PDB file of C-alpha atoms in Angstrom:
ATOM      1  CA  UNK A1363       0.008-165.917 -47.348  1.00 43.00           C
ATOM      2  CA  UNK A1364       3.287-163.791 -49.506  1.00 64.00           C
ATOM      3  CA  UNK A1365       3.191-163.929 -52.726  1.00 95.00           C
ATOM      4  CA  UNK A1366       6.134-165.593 -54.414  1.00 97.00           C
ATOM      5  CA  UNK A1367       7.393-161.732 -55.630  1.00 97.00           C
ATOM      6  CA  UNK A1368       7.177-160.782 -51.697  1.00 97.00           C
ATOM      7  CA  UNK A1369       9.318-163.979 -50.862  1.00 97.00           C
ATOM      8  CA  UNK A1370      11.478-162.866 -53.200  1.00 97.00           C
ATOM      9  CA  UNK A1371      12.304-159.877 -52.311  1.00 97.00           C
ATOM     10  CA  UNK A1372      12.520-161.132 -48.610  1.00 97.00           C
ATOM     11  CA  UNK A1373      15.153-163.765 -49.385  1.00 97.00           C
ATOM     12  CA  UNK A1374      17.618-160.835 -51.129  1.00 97.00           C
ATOM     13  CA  UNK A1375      16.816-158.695 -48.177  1.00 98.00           C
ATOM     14  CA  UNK A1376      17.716-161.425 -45.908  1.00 98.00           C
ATOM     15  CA  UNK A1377      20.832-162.052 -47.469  1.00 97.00           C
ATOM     16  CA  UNK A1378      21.899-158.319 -47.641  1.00 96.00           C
ATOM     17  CA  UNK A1379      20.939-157.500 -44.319  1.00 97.00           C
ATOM     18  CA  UNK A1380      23.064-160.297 -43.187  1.00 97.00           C
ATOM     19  CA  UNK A1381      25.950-159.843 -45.467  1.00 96.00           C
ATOM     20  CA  UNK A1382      26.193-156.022 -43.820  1.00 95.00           C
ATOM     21  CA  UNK A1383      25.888-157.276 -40.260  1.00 96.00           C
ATOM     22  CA  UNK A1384      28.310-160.401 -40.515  1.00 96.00           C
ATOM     23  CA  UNK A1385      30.890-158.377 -43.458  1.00 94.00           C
ATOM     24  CA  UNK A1386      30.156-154.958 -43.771  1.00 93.00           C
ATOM     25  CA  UNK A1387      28.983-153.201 -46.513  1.00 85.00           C
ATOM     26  CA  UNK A1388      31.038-153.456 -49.846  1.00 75.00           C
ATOM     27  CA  UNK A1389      32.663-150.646 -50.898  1.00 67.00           C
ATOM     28  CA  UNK A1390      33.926-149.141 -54.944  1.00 60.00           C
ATOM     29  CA  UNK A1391      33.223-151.049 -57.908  1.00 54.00           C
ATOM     30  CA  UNK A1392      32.982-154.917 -57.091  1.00 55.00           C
ATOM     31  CA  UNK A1393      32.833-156.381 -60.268  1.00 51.00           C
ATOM     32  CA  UNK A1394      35.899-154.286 -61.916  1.00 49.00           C
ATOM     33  CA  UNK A1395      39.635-154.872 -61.907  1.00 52.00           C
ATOM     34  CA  UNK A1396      40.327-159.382 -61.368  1.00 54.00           C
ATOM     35  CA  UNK A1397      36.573-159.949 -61.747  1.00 50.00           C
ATOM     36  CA  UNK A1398      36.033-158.364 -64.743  1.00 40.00           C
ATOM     37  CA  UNK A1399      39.120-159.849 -66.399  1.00 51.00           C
ATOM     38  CA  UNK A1400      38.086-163.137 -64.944  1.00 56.00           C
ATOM     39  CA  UNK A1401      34.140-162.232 -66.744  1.00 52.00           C
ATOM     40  CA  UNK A1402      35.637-161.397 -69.795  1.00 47.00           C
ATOM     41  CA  UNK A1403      34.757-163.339 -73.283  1.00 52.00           C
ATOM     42  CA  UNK A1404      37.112-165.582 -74.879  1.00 62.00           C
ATOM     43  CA  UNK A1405      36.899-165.811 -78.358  1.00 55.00           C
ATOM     44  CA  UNK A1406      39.184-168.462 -78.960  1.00 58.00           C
ATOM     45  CA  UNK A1407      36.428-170.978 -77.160  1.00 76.00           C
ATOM     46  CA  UNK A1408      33.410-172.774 -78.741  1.00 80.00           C
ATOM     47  CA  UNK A1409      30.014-171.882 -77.051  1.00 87.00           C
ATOM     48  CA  UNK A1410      29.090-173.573 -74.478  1.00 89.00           C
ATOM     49  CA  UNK A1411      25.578-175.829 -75.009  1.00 92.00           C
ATOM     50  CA  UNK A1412      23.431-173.548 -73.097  1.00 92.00           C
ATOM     51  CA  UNK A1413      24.808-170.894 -75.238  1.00 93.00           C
ATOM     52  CA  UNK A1414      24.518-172.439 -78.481  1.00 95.00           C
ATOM     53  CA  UNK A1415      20.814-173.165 -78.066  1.00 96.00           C
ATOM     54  CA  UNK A1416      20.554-168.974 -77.391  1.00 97.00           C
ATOM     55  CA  UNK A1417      21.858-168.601 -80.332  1.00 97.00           C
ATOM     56  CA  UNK A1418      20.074-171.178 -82.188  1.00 97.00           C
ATOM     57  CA  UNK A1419      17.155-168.622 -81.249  1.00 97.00           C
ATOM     58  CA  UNK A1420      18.829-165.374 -82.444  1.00 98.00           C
ATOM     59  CA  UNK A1421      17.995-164.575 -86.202  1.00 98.00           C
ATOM     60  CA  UNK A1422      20.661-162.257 -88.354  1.00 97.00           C
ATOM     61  CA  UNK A1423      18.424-158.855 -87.610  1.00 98.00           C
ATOM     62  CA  UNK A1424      17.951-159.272 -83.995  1.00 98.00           C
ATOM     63  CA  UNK A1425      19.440-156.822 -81.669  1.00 98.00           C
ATOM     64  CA  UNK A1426      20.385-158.579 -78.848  1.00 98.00           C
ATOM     65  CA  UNK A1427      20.015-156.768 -75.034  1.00 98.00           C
ATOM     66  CA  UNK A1428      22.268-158.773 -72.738  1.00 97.00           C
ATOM     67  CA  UNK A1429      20.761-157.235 -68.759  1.00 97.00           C
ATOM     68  CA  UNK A1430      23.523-157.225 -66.680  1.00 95.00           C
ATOM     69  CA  UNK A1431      25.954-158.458 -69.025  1.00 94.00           C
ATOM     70  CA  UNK A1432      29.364-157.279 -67.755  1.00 91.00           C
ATOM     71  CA  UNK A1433      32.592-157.895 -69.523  1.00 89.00           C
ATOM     72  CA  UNK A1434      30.578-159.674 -72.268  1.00 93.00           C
ATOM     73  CA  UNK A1435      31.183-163.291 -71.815  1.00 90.00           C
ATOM     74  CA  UNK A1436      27.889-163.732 -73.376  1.00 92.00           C
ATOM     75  CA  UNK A1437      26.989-160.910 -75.500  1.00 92.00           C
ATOM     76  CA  UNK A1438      30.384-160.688 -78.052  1.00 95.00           C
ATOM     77  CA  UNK A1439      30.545-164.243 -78.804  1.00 94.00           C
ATOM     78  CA  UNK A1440      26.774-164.175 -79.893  1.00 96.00           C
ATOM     79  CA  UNK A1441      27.359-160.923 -81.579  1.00 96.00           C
ATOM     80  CA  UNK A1442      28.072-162.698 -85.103  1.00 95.00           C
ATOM     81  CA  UNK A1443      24.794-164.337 -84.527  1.00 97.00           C
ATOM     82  CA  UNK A1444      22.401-161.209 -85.109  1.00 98.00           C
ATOM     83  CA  UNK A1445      22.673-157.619 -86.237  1.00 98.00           C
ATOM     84  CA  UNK A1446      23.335-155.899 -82.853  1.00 98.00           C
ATOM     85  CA  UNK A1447      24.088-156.460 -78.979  1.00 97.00           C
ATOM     86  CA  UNK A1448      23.893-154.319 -76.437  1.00 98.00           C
ATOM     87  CA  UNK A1449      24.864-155.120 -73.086  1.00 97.00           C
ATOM     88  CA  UNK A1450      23.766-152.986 -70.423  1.00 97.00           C
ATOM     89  CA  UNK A1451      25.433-152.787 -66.845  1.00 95.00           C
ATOM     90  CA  UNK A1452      26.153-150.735 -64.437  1.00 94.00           C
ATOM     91  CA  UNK A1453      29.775-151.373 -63.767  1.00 91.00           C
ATOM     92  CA  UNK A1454      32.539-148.735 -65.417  1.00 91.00           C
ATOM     93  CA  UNK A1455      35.152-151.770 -65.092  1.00 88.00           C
ATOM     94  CA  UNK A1456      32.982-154.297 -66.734  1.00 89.00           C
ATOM     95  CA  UNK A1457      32.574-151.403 -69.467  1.00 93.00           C
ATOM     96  CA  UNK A1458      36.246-151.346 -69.600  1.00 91.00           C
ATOM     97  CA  UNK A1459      36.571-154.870 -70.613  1.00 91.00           C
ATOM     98  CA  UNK A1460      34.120-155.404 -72.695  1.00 92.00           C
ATOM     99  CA  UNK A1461      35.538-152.586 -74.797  1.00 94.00           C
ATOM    100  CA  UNK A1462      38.619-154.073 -74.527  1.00 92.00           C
ATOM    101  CA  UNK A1463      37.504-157.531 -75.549  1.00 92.00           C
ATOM    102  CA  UNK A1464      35.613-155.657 -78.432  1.00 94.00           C
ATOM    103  CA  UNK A1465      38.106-154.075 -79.975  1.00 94.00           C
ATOM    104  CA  UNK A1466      40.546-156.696 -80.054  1.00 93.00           C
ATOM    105  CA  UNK A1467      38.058-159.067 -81.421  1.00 93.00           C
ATOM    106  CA  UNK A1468      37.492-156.751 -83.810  1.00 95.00           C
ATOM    107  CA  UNK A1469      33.568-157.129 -83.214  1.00 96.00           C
ATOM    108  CA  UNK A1470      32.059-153.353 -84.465  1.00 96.00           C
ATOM    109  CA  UNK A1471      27.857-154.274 -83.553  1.00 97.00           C
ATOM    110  CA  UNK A1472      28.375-154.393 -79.699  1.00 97.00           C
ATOM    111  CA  UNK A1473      28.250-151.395 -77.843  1.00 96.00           C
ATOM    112  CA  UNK A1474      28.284-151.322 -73.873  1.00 97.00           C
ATOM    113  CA  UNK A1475      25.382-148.980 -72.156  1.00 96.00           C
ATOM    114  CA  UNK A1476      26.278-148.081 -68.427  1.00 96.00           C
ATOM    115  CA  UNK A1477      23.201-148.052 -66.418  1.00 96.00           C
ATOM    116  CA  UNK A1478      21.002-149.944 -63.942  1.00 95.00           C
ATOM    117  CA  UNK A1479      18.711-152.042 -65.732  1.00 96.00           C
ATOM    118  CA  UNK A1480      15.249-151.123 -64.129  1.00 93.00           C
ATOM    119  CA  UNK A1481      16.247-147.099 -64.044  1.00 92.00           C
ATOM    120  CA  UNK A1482      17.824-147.218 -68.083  1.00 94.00           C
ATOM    121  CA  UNK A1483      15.769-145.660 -70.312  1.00 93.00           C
ATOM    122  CA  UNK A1484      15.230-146.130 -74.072  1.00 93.00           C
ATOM    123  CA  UNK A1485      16.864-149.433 -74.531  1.00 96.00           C
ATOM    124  CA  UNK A1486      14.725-152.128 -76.429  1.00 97.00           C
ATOM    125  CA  UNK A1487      15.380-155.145 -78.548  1.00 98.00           C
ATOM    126  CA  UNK A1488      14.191-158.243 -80.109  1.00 98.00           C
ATOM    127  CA  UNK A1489      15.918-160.830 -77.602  1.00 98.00           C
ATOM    128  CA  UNK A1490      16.406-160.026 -73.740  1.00 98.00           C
ATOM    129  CA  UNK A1491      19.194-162.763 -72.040  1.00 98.00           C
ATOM    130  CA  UNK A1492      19.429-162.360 -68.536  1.00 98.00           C
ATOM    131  CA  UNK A1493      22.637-164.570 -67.415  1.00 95.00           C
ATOM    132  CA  UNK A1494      23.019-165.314 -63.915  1.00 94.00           C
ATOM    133  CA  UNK A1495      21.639-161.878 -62.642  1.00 96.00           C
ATOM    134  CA  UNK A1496      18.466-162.267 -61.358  1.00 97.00           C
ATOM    135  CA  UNK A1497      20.529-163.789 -58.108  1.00 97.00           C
ATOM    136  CA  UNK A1498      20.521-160.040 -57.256  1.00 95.00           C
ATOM    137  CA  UNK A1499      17.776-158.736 -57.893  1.00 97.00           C
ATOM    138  CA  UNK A1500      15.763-157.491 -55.206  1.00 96.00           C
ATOM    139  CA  UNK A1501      12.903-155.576 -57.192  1.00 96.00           C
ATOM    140  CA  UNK A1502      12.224-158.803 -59.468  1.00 97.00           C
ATOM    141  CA  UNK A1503       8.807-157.792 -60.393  1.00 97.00           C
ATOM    142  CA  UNK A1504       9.465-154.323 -62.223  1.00 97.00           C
ATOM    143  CA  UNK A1505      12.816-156.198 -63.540  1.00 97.00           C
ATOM    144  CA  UNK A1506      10.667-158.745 -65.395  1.00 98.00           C
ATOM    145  CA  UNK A1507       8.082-156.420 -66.256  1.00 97.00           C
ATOM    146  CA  UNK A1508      10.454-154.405 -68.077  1.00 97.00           C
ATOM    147  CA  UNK A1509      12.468-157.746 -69.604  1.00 97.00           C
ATOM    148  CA  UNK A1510       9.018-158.235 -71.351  1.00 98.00           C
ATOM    149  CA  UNK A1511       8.416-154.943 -72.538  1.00 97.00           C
ATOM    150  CA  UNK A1512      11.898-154.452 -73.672  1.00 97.00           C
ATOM    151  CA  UNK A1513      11.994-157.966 -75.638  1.00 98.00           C
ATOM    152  CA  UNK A1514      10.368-157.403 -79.272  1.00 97.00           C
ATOM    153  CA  UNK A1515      10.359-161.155 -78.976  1.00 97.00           C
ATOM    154  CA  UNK A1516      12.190-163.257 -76.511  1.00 98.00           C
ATOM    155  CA  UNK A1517      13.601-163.138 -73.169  1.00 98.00           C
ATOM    156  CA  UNK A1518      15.748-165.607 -72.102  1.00 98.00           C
ATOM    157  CA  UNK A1519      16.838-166.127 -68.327  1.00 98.00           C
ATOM    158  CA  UNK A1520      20.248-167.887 -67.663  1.00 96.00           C
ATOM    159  CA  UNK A1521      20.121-169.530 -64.052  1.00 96.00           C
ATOM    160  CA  UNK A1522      22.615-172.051 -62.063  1.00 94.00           C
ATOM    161  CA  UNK A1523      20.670-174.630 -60.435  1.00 94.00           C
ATOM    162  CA  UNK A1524      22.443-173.706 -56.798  1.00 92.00           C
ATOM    163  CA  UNK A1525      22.714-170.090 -57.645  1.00 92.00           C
ATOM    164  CA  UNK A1526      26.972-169.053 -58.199  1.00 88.00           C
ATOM    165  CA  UNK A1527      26.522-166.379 -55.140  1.00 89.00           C
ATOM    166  CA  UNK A1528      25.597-169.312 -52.560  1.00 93.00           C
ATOM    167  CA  UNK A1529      28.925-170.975 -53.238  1.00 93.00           C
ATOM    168  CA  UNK A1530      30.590-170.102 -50.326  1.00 95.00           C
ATOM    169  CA  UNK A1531      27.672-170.961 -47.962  1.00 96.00           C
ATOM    170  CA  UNK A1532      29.638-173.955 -46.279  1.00 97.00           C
ATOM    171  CA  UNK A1533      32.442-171.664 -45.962  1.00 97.00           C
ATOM    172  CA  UNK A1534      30.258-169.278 -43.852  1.00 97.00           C
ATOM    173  CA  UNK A1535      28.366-171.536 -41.612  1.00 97.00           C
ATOM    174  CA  UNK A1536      31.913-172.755 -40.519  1.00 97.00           C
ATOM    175  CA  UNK A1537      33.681-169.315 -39.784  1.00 97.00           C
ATOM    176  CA  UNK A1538      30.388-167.378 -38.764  1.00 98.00           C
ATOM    177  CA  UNK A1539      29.030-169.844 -36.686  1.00 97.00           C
ATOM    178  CA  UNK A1540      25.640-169.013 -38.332  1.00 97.00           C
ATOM    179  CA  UNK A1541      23.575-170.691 -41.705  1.00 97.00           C
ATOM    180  CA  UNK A1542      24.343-168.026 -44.374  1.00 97.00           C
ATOM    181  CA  UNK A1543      21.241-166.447 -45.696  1.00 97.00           C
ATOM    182  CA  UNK A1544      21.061-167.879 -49.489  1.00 94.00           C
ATOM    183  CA  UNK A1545      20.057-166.074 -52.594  1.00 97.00           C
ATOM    184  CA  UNK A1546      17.023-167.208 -54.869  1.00 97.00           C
ATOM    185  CA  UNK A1547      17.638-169.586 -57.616  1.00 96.00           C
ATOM    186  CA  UNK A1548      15.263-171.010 -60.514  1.00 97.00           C
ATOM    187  CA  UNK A1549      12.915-172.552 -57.232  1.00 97.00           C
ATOM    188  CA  UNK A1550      12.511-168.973 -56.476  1.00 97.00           C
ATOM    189  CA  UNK A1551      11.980-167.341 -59.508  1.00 98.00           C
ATOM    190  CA  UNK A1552       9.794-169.273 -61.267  1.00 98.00           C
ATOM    191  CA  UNK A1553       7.029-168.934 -59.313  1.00 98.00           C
ATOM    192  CA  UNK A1554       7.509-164.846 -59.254  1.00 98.00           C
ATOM    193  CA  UNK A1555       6.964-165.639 -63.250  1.00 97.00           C
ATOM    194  CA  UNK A1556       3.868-168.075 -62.929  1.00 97.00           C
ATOM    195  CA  UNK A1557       2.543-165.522 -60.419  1.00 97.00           C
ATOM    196  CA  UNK A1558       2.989-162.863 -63.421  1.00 96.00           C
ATOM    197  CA  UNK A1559       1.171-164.895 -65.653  1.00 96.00           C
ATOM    198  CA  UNK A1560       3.577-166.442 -67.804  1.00 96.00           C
ATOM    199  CA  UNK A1561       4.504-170.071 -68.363  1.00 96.00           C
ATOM    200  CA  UNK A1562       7.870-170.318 -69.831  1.00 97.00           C
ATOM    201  CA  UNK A1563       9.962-173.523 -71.319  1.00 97.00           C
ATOM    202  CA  UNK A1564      12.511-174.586 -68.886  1.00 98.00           C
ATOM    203  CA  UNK A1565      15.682-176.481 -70.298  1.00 97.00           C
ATOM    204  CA  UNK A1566      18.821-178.038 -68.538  1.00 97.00           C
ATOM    205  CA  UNK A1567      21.967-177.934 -69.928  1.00 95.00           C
ATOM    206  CA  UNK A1568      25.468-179.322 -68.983  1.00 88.00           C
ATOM    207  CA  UNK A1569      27.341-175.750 -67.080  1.00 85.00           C
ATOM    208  CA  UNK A1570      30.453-175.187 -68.035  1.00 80.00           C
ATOM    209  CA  UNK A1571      30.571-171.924 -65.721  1.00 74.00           C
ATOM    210  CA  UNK A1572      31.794-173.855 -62.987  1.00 72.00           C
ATOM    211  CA  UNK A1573      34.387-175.786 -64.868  1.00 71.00           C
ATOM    212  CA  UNK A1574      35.616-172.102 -65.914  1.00 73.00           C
ATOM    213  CA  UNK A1575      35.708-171.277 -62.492  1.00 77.00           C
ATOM    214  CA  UNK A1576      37.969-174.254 -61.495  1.00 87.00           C
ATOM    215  CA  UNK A1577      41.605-173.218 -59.360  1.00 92.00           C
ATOM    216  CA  UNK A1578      44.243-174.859 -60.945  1.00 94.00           C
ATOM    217  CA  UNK A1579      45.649-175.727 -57.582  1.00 95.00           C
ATOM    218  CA  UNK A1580      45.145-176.236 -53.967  1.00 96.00           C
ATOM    219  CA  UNK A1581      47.004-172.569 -53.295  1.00 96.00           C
ATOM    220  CA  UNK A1582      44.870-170.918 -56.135  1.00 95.00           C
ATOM    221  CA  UNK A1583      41.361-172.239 -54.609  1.00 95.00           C
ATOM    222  CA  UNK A1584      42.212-170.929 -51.054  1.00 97.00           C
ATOM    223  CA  UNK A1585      43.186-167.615 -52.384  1.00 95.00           C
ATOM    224  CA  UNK A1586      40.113-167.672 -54.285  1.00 92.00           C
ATOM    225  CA  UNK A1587      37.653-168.459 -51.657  1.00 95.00           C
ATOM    226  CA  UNK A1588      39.421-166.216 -49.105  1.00 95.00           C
ATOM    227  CA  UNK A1589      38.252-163.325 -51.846  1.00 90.00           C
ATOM    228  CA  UNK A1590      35.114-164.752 -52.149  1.00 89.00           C
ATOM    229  CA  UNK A1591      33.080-161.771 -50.229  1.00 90.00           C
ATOM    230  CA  UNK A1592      32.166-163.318 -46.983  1.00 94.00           C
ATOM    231  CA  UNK A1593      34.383-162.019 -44.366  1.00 95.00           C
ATOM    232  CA  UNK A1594      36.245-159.139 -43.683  1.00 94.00           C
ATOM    233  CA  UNK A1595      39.640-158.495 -44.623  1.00 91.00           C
ATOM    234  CA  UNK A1596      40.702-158.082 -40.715  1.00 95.00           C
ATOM    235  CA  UNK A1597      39.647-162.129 -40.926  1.00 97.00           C
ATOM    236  CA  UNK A1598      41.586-163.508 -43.548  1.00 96.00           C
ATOM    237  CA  UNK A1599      44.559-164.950 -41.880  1.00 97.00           C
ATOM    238  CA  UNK A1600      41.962-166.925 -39.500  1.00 97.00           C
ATOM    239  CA  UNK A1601      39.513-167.713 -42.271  1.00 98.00           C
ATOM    240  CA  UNK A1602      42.902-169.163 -44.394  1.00 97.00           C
ATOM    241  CA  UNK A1603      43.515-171.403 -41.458  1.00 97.00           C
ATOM    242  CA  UNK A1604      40.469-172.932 -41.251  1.00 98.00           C
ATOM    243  CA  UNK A1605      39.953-173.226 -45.176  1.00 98.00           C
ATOM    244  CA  UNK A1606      43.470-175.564 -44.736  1.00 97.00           C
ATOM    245  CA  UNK A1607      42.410-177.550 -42.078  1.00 97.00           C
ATOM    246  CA  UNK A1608      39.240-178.391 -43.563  1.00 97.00           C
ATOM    247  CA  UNK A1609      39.994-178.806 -47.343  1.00 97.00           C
ATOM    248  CA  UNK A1610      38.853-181.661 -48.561  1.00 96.00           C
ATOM    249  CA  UNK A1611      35.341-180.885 -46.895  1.00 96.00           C
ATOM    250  CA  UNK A1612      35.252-177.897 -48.865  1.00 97.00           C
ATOM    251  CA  UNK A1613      36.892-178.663 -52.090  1.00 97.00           C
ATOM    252  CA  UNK A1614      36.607-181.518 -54.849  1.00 95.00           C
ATOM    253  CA  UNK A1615      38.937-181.855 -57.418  1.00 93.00           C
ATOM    254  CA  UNK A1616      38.777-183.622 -61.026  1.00 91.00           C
ATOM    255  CA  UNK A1617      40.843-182.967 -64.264  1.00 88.00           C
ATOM    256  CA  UNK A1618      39.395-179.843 -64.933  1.00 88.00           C
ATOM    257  CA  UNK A1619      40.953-178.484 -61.415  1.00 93.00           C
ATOM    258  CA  UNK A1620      40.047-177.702 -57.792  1.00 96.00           C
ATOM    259  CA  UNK A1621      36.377-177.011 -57.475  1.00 93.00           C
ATOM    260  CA  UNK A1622      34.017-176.083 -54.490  1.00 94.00           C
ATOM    261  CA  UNK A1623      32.363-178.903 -53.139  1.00 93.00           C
ATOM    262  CA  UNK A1624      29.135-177.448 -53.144  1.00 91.00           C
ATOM    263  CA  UNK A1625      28.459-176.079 -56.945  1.00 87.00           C
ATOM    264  CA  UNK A1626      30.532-178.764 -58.441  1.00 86.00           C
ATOM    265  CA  UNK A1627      28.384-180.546 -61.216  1.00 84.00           C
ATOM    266  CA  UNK A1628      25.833-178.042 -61.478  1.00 90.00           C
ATOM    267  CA  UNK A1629      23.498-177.556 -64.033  1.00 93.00           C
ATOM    268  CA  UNK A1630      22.756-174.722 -65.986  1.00 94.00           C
ATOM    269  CA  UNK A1631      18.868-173.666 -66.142  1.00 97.00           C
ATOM    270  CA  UNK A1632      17.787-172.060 -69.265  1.00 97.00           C
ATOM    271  CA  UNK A1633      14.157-169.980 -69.064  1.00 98.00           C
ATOM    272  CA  UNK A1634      12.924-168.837 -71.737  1.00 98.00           C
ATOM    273  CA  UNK A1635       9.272-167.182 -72.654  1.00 98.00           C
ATOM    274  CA  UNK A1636       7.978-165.272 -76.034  1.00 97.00           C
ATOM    275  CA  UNK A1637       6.590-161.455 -74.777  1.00 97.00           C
ATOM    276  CA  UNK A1638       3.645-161.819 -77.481  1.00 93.00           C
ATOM    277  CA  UNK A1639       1.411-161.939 -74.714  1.00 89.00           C
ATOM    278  CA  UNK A1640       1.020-158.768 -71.918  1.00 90.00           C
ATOM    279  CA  UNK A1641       1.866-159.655 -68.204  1.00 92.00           C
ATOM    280  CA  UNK A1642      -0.881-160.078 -65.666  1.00 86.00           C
TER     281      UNK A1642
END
């Protein structure tokens, strides 16, 4: 029988083998330019409760390592909660915004390393948070492994409960003709952390990700899901067509704005484990 890591890693290879037959292979930096602006922190807003339990955790001489933390949508608003963060991604227009965000915020203990988590090197703190990353991850064992030997203290794991990335599934069953290969979620991981020999608290909170993702209108949520990465751009003229013609099966919409159907009301699935303890 595979072991829960070797499932893992078969479900992102799955997915990414699919992804370059159906769409082709991505190409520059995907998460710079709109999506980094649209990953960006704002200051102006309370934290959300998922986040104010992290930093209900964080004491005033932590240094904070935020894995994959982009534009800093996490990491600069929890900034006044501990001595240092560090957010540490691989993206040069994520870097760009969170510097951007930094300075105008005025916020002088963040600083922004650009690397690959497993391959950075000398990078350690007292609290880990991994926000909706491990999605991606295809080598989740030495990516844990070196959460836990990075983490003085803590490491906290930020998960959707339908992973973001599967959003458009619907979308490409309909177009594709074919079930889109799906990315692991919390079901998924957890088990690659039982089989490491941890046991770690698992919380639900109310997500107010998807809320922040909400179109304000019918033409925003088209244009949105027509950028959404799962056709090509030769495709987008048919793929608008049927997104039209098929709306309401697609979309929901409440007073926050027009949602997809399929992550609206999610929940957001906090994991969190103390690294006093050495892996199995």
């Amino acid at each position: 029988m595979s072991s829960s890591i070797e499932a893992y890693v078969a479900k992102v290879d799955a997915e990414h083998a699919q992804r370059l037959r159906v769409v082709g292979a991505a190409t520059g930096d995907r998460w710079g330019g709109g999506m980094a602006q649209r990953l960006s922190a704002d200051m102006s807003r309370a934290l959300s409760p998922h986040m104010t339990y992290v930093a209900s955790l964080l004491r005033q001489d932590d240094v904070l390592l935020d894995i994959g933390g982009g534009a800093g949508r996490n990491a600069l608003p929890l900034a006044s909660h501990c001595a240092e963060v560090i957010d540490i991604d691989p993206s040069p227009g994520m870097r760009a915004q969170f510097e951007a965000t930094a300075a105008a915020a005025g916020i002088t203990n963040a600083r922004f390393v650009q690397a690959d988590w497993v391959t950075a090197t000398g990078v350690t703190g007292d609290v880990a948070l991994v926000a909706h990353v491990t999605y991606f991850v295809r080598d989740i064992e030495p990516f844990v492994r070196k959460l836990h030997a990075a983490s003085r203290r803590l490491v906290v794991i930020s998960v959707l409960s339908e992973p973001m990335p599967n959003r458009y599934a619907d979308f490409f069953r309909m177009f594709h003709g074919e079930a889109k290969a799906e990315l692991p979620g919390y079901r998924n991981l957890l088990p690659v952390l039982w089989e490491l020999g941890l046991l770690p608290e698992v919380r639900v909170f109310r997500s107010e990700l998807v809320a922040s993702r909400a179109a304000p209108n019918r033409e925003e949520a088209v244009r949105q899901a027509l950028d959404g990465g799962w056709l090509r751009e030769d495709q987008t003229e048919q793929a608008r067509t049927m997104i039209e013609a098929r709306f309401d099966e697609l979309f929901v919409q409440d007073q926050q704005g027009v949602h997809v159907r399929r992550i609206h009301g999610l929940k957001e699935v906090l994991v969190t484990w103390d690294t006093g303890r050495p892996l199995a």
